[in-house]
Amino acid sequence: MLYAIFGQDVPDSLEKRKAARPAHLERLQTLQNAGRLLLAGPFPAVDAVDPGAAGFTGSLIVAEFDSLENAQTWAAADPYVAAGVYTQVAVRPFKKVFPA
């Protein structure tokens, strides 16, 4: 089943994000290589593709896991959690409708 993982950033998270980003992307690449990643990306803090110093307010990952518990365990082990980028993480089941 698909699960949506929402990570909410702490204020002024940009430097922490930059430091933890390689390890974060490596985990996402593993999901992609396994054919389990639907999409992933950050929420810019301003209305721009590159928010510059404004940084980001959080992230969204939609990926396939065997269960909600496995998705929660995976999300809790994210390098952004360990680095203090995220103030909270929510995991919810997700049903893809479009594109078909």
PDB file of N, CA, C and O in Angstrom, residues 21-73:
ATOM      1  N   ARG A  21      21.156  16.154   3.938  1.00  0.00           N
ATOM      2  CA  ARG A  21      20.550  15.861   2.631  1.00  0.00           C
ATOM      3  C   ARG A  21      21.154  14.656   1.906  1.00  0.00           C
ATOM      4  O   ARG A  21      20.405  13.824   1.385  1.00  0.00           O
ATOM      5  N   PRO A  22      22.480  14.491   1.843  1.00  0.00           N
ATOM      6  CA  PRO A  22      23.006  13.323   1.122  1.00  0.00           C
ATOM      7  C   PRO A  22      22.481  11.993   1.672  1.00  0.00           C
ATOM      8  O   PRO A  22      22.087  11.117   0.904  1.00  0.00           O
ATOM      9  N   ALA A  23      22.445  11.838   2.969  1.00  0.00           N
ATOM     10  CA  ALA A  23      21.947  10.593   3.572  1.00  0.00           C
ATOM     11  C   ALA A  23      20.445  10.445   3.347  1.00  0.00           C
ATOM     12  O   ALA A  23      19.950   9.338   3.101  1.00  0.00           O
ATOM     13  N   HIS A  24      19.713  11.540   3.405  1.00  0.00           N
ATOM     14  CA  HIS A  24      18.269  11.533   3.154  1.00  0.00           C
ATOM     15  C   HIS A  24      17.997  11.078   1.717  1.00  0.00           C
ATOM     16  O   HIS A  24      17.162  10.204   1.476  1.00  0.00           O
ATOM     17  N   LEU A  25      18.722  11.645   0.749  1.00  0.00           N
ATOM     18  CA  LEU A  25      18.536  11.292  -0.655  1.00  0.00           C
ATOM     19  C   LEU A  25      18.945   9.844  -0.928  1.00  0.00           C
ATOM     20  O   LEU A  25      18.328   9.168  -1.760  1.00  0.00           O
ATOM     21  N   GLU A  26      19.948   9.364  -0.242  1.00  0.00           N
ATOM     22  CA  GLU A  26      20.384   7.975  -0.417  1.00  0.00           C
ATOM     23  C   GLU A  26      19.263   6.998  -0.046  1.00  0.00           C
ATOM     24  O   GLU A  26      19.031   6.010  -0.743  1.00  0.00           O
ATOM     25  N   ARG A  27      18.555   7.286   1.034  1.00  0.00           N
ATOM     26  CA  ARG A  27      17.429   6.428   1.433  1.00  0.00           C
ATOM     27  C   ARG A  27      16.307   6.490   0.406  1.00  0.00           C
ATOM     28  O   ARG A  27      15.679   5.474   0.108  1.00  0.00           O
ATOM     29  N   LEU A  28      16.041   7.680  -0.120  1.00  0.00           N
ATOM     30  CA  LEU A  28      15.009   7.809  -1.145  1.00  0.00           C
ATOM     31  C   LEU A  28      15.417   7.072  -2.415  1.00  0.00           C
ATOM     32  O   LEU A  28      14.580   6.443  -3.075  1.00  0.00           O
ATOM     33  N   GLN A  29      16.686   7.133  -2.773  1.00  0.00           N
ATOM     34  CA  GLN A  29      17.175   6.430  -3.953  1.00  0.00           C
ATOM     35  C   GLN A  29      16.984   4.926  -3.799  1.00  0.00           C
ATOM     36  O   GLN A  29      16.625   4.230  -4.761  1.00  0.00           O
ATOM     37  N   THR A  30      17.175   4.418  -2.605  1.00  0.00           N
ATOM     38  CA  THR A  30      16.957   2.993  -2.345  1.00  0.00           C
ATOM     39  C   THR A  30      15.504   2.615  -2.593  1.00  0.00           C
ATOM     40  O   THR A  30      15.220   1.583  -3.216  1.00  0.00           O
ATOM     41  N   LEU A  31      14.577   3.449  -2.124  1.00  0.00           N
ATOM     42  CA  LEU A  31      13.153   3.204  -2.395  1.00  0.00           C
ATOM     43  C   LEU A  31      12.872   3.258  -3.893  1.00  0.00           C
ATOM     44  O   LEU A  31      12.139   2.427  -4.434  1.00  0.00           O
ATOM     45  N   GLN A  32      13.455   4.237  -4.571  1.00  0.00           N
ATOM     46  CA  GLN A  32      13.232   4.372  -6.009  1.00  0.00           C
ATOM     47  C   GLN A  32      13.785   3.160  -6.755  1.00  0.00           C
ATOM     48  O   GLN A  32      13.134   2.623  -7.652  1.00  0.00           O
ATOM     49  N   ASN A  33      14.973   2.725  -6.391  1.00  0.00           N
ATOM     50  CA  ASN A  33      15.582   1.566  -7.043  1.00  0.00           C
ATOM     51  C   ASN A  33      14.736   0.311  -6.873  1.00  0.00           C
ATOM     52  O   ASN A  33      14.742  -0.558  -7.745  1.00  0.00           O
ATOM     53  N   ALA A  34      14.015   0.231  -5.761  1.00  0.00           N
ATOM     54  CA  ALA A  34      13.138  -0.914  -5.497  1.00  0.00           C
ATOM     55  C   ALA A  34      11.765  -0.747  -6.149  1.00  0.00           C
ATOM     56  O   ALA A  34      10.910  -1.628  -6.017  1.00  0.00           O
ATOM     57  N   GLY A  35      11.537   0.381  -6.830  1.00  0.00           N
ATOM     58  CA  GLY A  35      10.256   0.636  -7.481  1.00  0.00           C
ATOM     59  C   GLY A  35       9.144   0.975  -6.516  1.00  0.00           C
ATOM     60  O   GLY A  35       7.964   0.824  -6.842  1.00  0.00           O
ATOM     61  N   ARG A  36       9.496   1.484  -5.336  1.00  0.00           N
ATOM     62  CA  ARG A  36       8.510   1.766  -4.286  1.00  0.00           C
ATOM     63  C   ARG A  36       8.240   3.251  -4.056  1.00  0.00           C
ATOM     64  O   ARG A  36       7.353   3.603  -3.281  1.00  0.00           O
ATOM     65  N   LEU A  37       8.968   4.134  -4.725  1.00  0.00           N
ATOM     66  CA  LEU A  37       8.816   5.576  -4.511  1.00  0.00           C
ATOM     67  C   LEU A  37       7.936   6.177  -5.594  1.00  0.00           C
ATOM     68  O   LEU A  37       8.250   6.091  -6.780  1.00  0.00           O
ATOM     69  N   LEU A  38       6.828   6.782  -5.184  1.00  0.00           N
ATOM     70  CA  LEU A  38       5.930   7.455  -6.131  1.00  0.00           C
ATOM     71  C   LEU A  38       6.385   8.891  -6.363  1.00  0.00           C
ATOM     72  O   LEU A  38       6.467   9.345  -7.493  1.00  0.00           O
ATOM     73  N   LEU A  39       6.682   9.616  -5.283  1.00  0.00           N
ATOM     74  CA  LEU A  39       7.182  10.983  -5.388  1.00  0.00           C
ATOM     75  C   LEU A  39       7.782  11.417  -4.063  1.00  0.00           C
ATOM     76  O   LEU A  39       7.487  10.850  -3.019  1.00  0.00           O
ATOM     77  N   ALA A  40       8.639  12.420  -4.140  1.00  0.00           N
ATOM     78  CA  ALA A  40       9.251  12.978  -2.935  1.00  0.00           C
ATOM     79  C   ALA A  40       9.757  14.372  -3.241  1.00  0.00           C
ATOM     80  O   ALA A  40      10.232  14.635  -4.350  1.00  0.00           O
ATOM     81  N   GLY A  41       9.650  15.265  -2.272  1.00  0.00           N
ATOM     82  CA  GLY A  41      10.182  16.605  -2.441  1.00  0.00           C
ATOM     83  C   GLY A  41       9.825  17.503  -1.276  1.00  0.00           C
ATOM     84  O   GLY A  41       8.967  17.176  -0.460  1.00  0.00           O
ATOM     85  N   PRO A  42      10.493  18.662  -1.216  1.00  0.00           N
ATOM     86  CA  PRO A  42      10.267  19.611  -0.125  1.00  0.00           C
ATOM     87  C   PRO A  42       9.210  20.657  -0.472  1.00  0.00           C
ATOM     88  O   PRO A  42       8.858  20.849  -1.635  1.00  0.00           O
ATOM     89  N   PHE A  43       8.733  21.331   0.564  1.00  0.00           N
ATOM     90  CA  PHE A  43       7.817  22.461   0.428  1.00  0.00           C
ATOM     91  C   PHE A  43       8.629  23.743   0.585  1.00  0.00           C
ATOM     92  O   PHE A  43       9.087  24.065   1.685  1.00  0.00           O
ATOM     93  N   PRO A  44       8.841  24.513  -0.507  1.00  0.00           N
ATOM     94  CA  PRO A  44       9.567  25.782  -0.382  1.00  0.00           C
ATOM     95  C   PRO A  44       8.832  26.743   0.566  1.00  0.00           C
ATOM     96  O   PRO A  44       7.596  26.780   0.585  1.00  0.00           O
ATOM     97  N   ALA A  45       9.590  27.498   1.328  1.00  0.00           N
ATOM     98  CA  ALA A  45       9.007  28.441   2.282  1.00  0.00           C
ATOM     99  C   ALA A  45       8.404  29.661   1.594  1.00  0.00           C
ATOM    100  O   ALA A  45       7.594  30.367   2.193  1.00  0.00           O
ATOM    101  N   VAL A  46       8.797  29.896   0.353  1.00  0.00           N
ATOM    102  CA  VAL A  46       8.255  30.998  -0.444  1.00  0.00           C
ATOM    103  C   VAL A  46       7.829  30.441  -1.795  1.00  0.00           C
ATOM    104  O   VAL A  46       8.218  29.330  -2.171  1.00  0.00           O
ATOM    105  N   ASP A  47       7.062  31.206  -2.530  1.00  0.00           N
ATOM    106  CA  ASP A  47       6.540  30.763  -3.819  1.00  0.00           C
ATOM    107  C   ASP A  47       7.616  30.850  -4.893  1.00  0.00           C
ATOM    108  O   ASP A  47       7.622  31.765  -5.720  1.00  0.00           O
ATOM    109  N   ALA A  48       8.550  29.881  -4.850  1.00  0.00           N
ATOM    110  CA  ALA A  48       9.651  29.845  -5.807  1.00  0.00           C
ATOM    111  C   ALA A  48      10.212  28.433  -5.856  1.00  0.00           C
ATOM    112  O   ALA A  48      10.226  27.736  -4.834  1.00  0.00           O
ATOM    113  N   VAL A  49      10.659  28.018  -7.030  1.00  0.00           N
ATOM    114  CA  VAL A  49      11.279  26.703  -7.167  1.00  0.00           C
ATOM    115  C   VAL A  49      12.534  26.631  -6.303  1.00  0.00           C
ATOM    116  O   VAL A  49      12.790  25.639  -5.633  1.00  0.00           O
ATOM    117  N   ASP A  50      13.332  27.696  -6.331  1.00  0.00           N
ATOM    118  CA  ASP A  50      14.519  27.790  -5.477  1.00  0.00           C
ATOM    119  C   ASP A  50      14.273  28.886  -4.451  1.00  0.00           C
ATOM    120  O   ASP A  50      14.383  30.067  -4.762  1.00  0.00           O
ATOM    121  N   PRO A  51      13.934  28.510  -3.217  1.00  0.00           N
ATOM    122  CA  PRO A  51      13.593  29.518  -2.215  1.00  0.00           C
ATOM    123  C   PRO A  51      14.794  30.229  -1.605  1.00  0.00           C
ATOM    124  O   PRO A  51      14.621  31.118  -0.777  1.00  0.00           O
ATOM    125  N   GLY A  52      16.009  29.827  -2.003  1.00  0.00           N
ATOM    126  CA  GLY A  52      17.198  30.477  -1.459  1.00  0.00           C
ATOM    127  C   GLY A  52      17.258  30.385   0.050  1.00  0.00           C
ATOM    128  O   GLY A  52      16.957  29.345   0.640  1.00  0.00           O
ATOM    129  N   ALA A  53      17.610  31.483   0.682  1.00  0.00           N
ATOM    130  CA  ALA A  53      17.789  31.518   2.136  1.00  0.00           C
ATOM    131  C   ALA A  53      16.488  31.293   2.909  1.00  0.00           C
ATOM    132  O   ALA A  53      16.525  30.954   4.093  1.00  0.00           O
ATOM    133  N   ALA A  54      15.332  31.458   2.243  1.00  0.00           N
ATOM    134  CA  ALA A  54      14.057  31.212   2.928  1.00  0.00           C
ATOM    135  C   ALA A  54      13.913  29.751   3.298  1.00  0.00           C
ATOM    136  O   ALA A  54      13.232  29.405   4.271  1.00  0.00           O
ATOM    137  N   GLY A  55      14.543  28.864   2.537  1.00  0.00           N
ATOM    138  CA  GLY A  55      14.543  27.450   2.864  1.00  0.00           C
ATOM    139  C   GLY A  55      13.227  26.748   2.596  1.00  0.00           C
ATOM    140  O   GLY A  55      12.470  27.119   1.700  1.00  0.00           O
ATOM    141  N   PHE A  56      12.952  25.762   3.419  1.00  0.00           N
ATOM    142  CA  PHE A  56      11.803  24.895   3.238  1.00  0.00           C
ATOM    143  C   PHE A  56      11.034  24.744   4.539  1.00  0.00           C
ATOM    144  O   PHE A  56      11.572  24.957   5.616  1.00  0.00           O
ATOM    145  N   THR A  57       9.763  24.367   4.419  1.00  0.00           N
ATOM    146  CA  THR A  57       8.915  24.206   5.608  1.00  0.00           C
ATOM    147  C   THR A  57       8.604  22.754   5.922  1.00  0.00           C
ATOM    148  O   THR A  57       8.012  22.461   6.953  1.00  0.00           O
ATOM    149  N   GLY A  58       8.999  21.868   5.035  1.00  0.00           N
ATOM    150  CA  GLY A  58       8.731  20.455   5.255  1.00  0.00           C
ATOM    151  C   GLY A  58       8.921  19.665   3.984  1.00  0.00           C
ATOM    152  O   GLY A  58       9.414  20.185   2.983  1.00  0.00           O
ATOM    153  N   SER A  59       8.521  18.402   4.031  1.00  0.00           N
ATOM    154  CA  SER A  59       8.685  17.503   2.898  1.00  0.00           C
ATOM    155  C   SER A  59       7.501  16.564   2.784  1.00  0.00           C
ATOM    156  O   SER A  59       6.818  16.293   3.775  1.00  0.00           O
ATOM    157  N   LEU A  60       7.320  16.035   1.572  1.00  0.00           N
ATOM    158  CA  LEU A  60       6.313  15.017   1.307  1.00  0.00           C
ATOM    159  C   LEU A  60       6.977  13.857   0.586  1.00  0.00           C
ATOM    160  O   LEU A  60       7.715  14.066  -0.381  1.00  0.00           O
ATOM    161  N   ILE A  61       6.735  12.659   1.074  1.00  0.00           N
ATOM    162  CA  ILE A  61       7.191  11.436   0.425  1.00  0.00           C
ATOM    163  C   ILE A  61       5.972  10.546   0.284  1.00  0.00           C
ATOM    164  O   ILE A  61       5.214  10.364   1.249  1.00  0.00           O
ATOM    165  N   VAL A  62       5.756  10.003  -0.898  1.00  0.00           N
ATOM    166  CA  VAL A  62       4.703   9.006  -1.103  1.00  0.00           C
ATOM    167  C   VAL A  62       5.395   7.761  -1.621  1.00  0.00           C
ATOM    168  O   VAL A  62       6.038   7.792  -2.680  1.00  0.00           O
ATOM    169  N   ALA A  63       5.286   6.688  -0.850  1.00  0.00           N
ATOM    170  CA  ALA A  63       6.000   5.456  -1.191  1.00  0.00           C
ATOM    171  C   ALA A  63       5.204   4.239  -0.738  1.00  0.00           C
ATOM    172  O   ALA A  63       4.300   4.341   0.102  1.00  0.00           O
ATOM    173  N   GLU A  64       5.589   3.104  -1.289  1.00  0.00           N
ATOM    174  CA  GLU A  64       4.932   1.842  -0.961  1.00  0.00           C
ATOM    175  C   GLU A  64       5.650   1.142   0.189  1.00  0.00           C
ATOM    176  O   GLU A  64       6.879   1.020   0.189  1.00  0.00           O
ATOM    177  N   PHE A  65       4.856   0.694   1.153  1.00  0.00           N
ATOM    178  CA  PHE A  65       5.359  -0.086   2.279  1.00  0.00           C
ATOM    179  C   PHE A  65       4.393  -1.233   2.534  1.00  0.00           C
ATOM    180  O   PHE A  65       3.231  -1.183   2.128  1.00  0.00           O
ATOM    181  N   ASP A  66       4.856  -2.252   3.239  1.00  0.00           N
ATOM    182  CA  ASP A  66       4.023  -3.416   3.540  1.00  0.00           C
ATOM    183  C   ASP A  66       2.924  -3.110   4.541  1.00  0.00           C
ATOM    184  O   ASP A  66       1.896  -3.786   4.560  1.00  0.00           O
ATOM    185  N   SER A  67       3.158  -2.098   5.394  1.00  0.00           N
ATOM    186  CA  SER A  67       2.177  -1.777   6.434  1.00  0.00           C
ATOM    187  C   SER A  67       2.412  -0.357   6.935  1.00  0.00           C
ATOM    188  O   SER A  67       3.484   0.227   6.706  1.00  0.00           O
ATOM    189  N   LEU A  68       1.427   0.166   7.628  1.00  0.00           N
ATOM    190  CA  LEU A  68       1.567   1.480   8.262  1.00  0.00           C
ATOM    191  C   LEU A  68       2.721   1.461   9.248  1.00  0.00           C
ATOM    192  O   LEU A  68       3.517   2.396   9.304  1.00  0.00           O
ATOM    193  N   GLU A  69       2.835   0.393  10.016  1.00  0.00           N
ATOM    194  CA  GLU A  69       3.916   0.294  10.998  1.00  0.00           C
ATOM    195  C   GLU A  69       5.286   0.354  10.310  1.00  0.00           C
ATOM    196  O   GLU A  69       6.192   1.048  10.788  1.00  0.00           O
ATOM    197  N   ASN A  70       5.451  -0.345   9.182  1.00  0.00           N
ATOM    198  CA  ASN A  70       6.728  -0.295   8.457  1.00  0.00           C
ATOM    199  C   ASN A  70       7.010   1.100   7.911  1.00  0.00           C
ATOM    200  O   ASN A  70       8.150   1.561   7.933  1.00  0.00           O
ATOM    201  N   ALA A  71       5.966   1.776   7.427  1.00  0.00           N
ATOM    202  CA  ALA A  71       6.136   3.143   6.928  1.00  0.00           C
ATOM    203  C   ALA A  71       6.540   4.075   8.070  1.00  0.00           C
ATOM    204  O   ALA A  71       7.427   4.928   7.900  1.00  0.00           O
ATOM    205  N   GLN A  72       5.919   3.922   9.222  1.00  0.00           N
ATOM    206  CA  GLN A  72       6.251   4.756  10.379  1.00  0.00           C
ATOM    207  C   GLN A  72       7.678   4.502  10.853  1.00  0.00           C
ATOM    208  O   GLN A  72       8.410   5.441  11.188  1.00  0.00           O
ATOM    209  N   THR A  73       8.071   3.248  10.868  1.00  0.00           N
ATOM    210  CA  THR A  73       9.436   2.895  11.282  1.00  0.00           C
ATOM    211  C   THR A  73      10.452   3.486  10.320  1.00  0.00           C
ATOM    212  O   THR A  73      11.469   4.041  10.735  1.00  0.00           O
TER     213      THR A  73
END
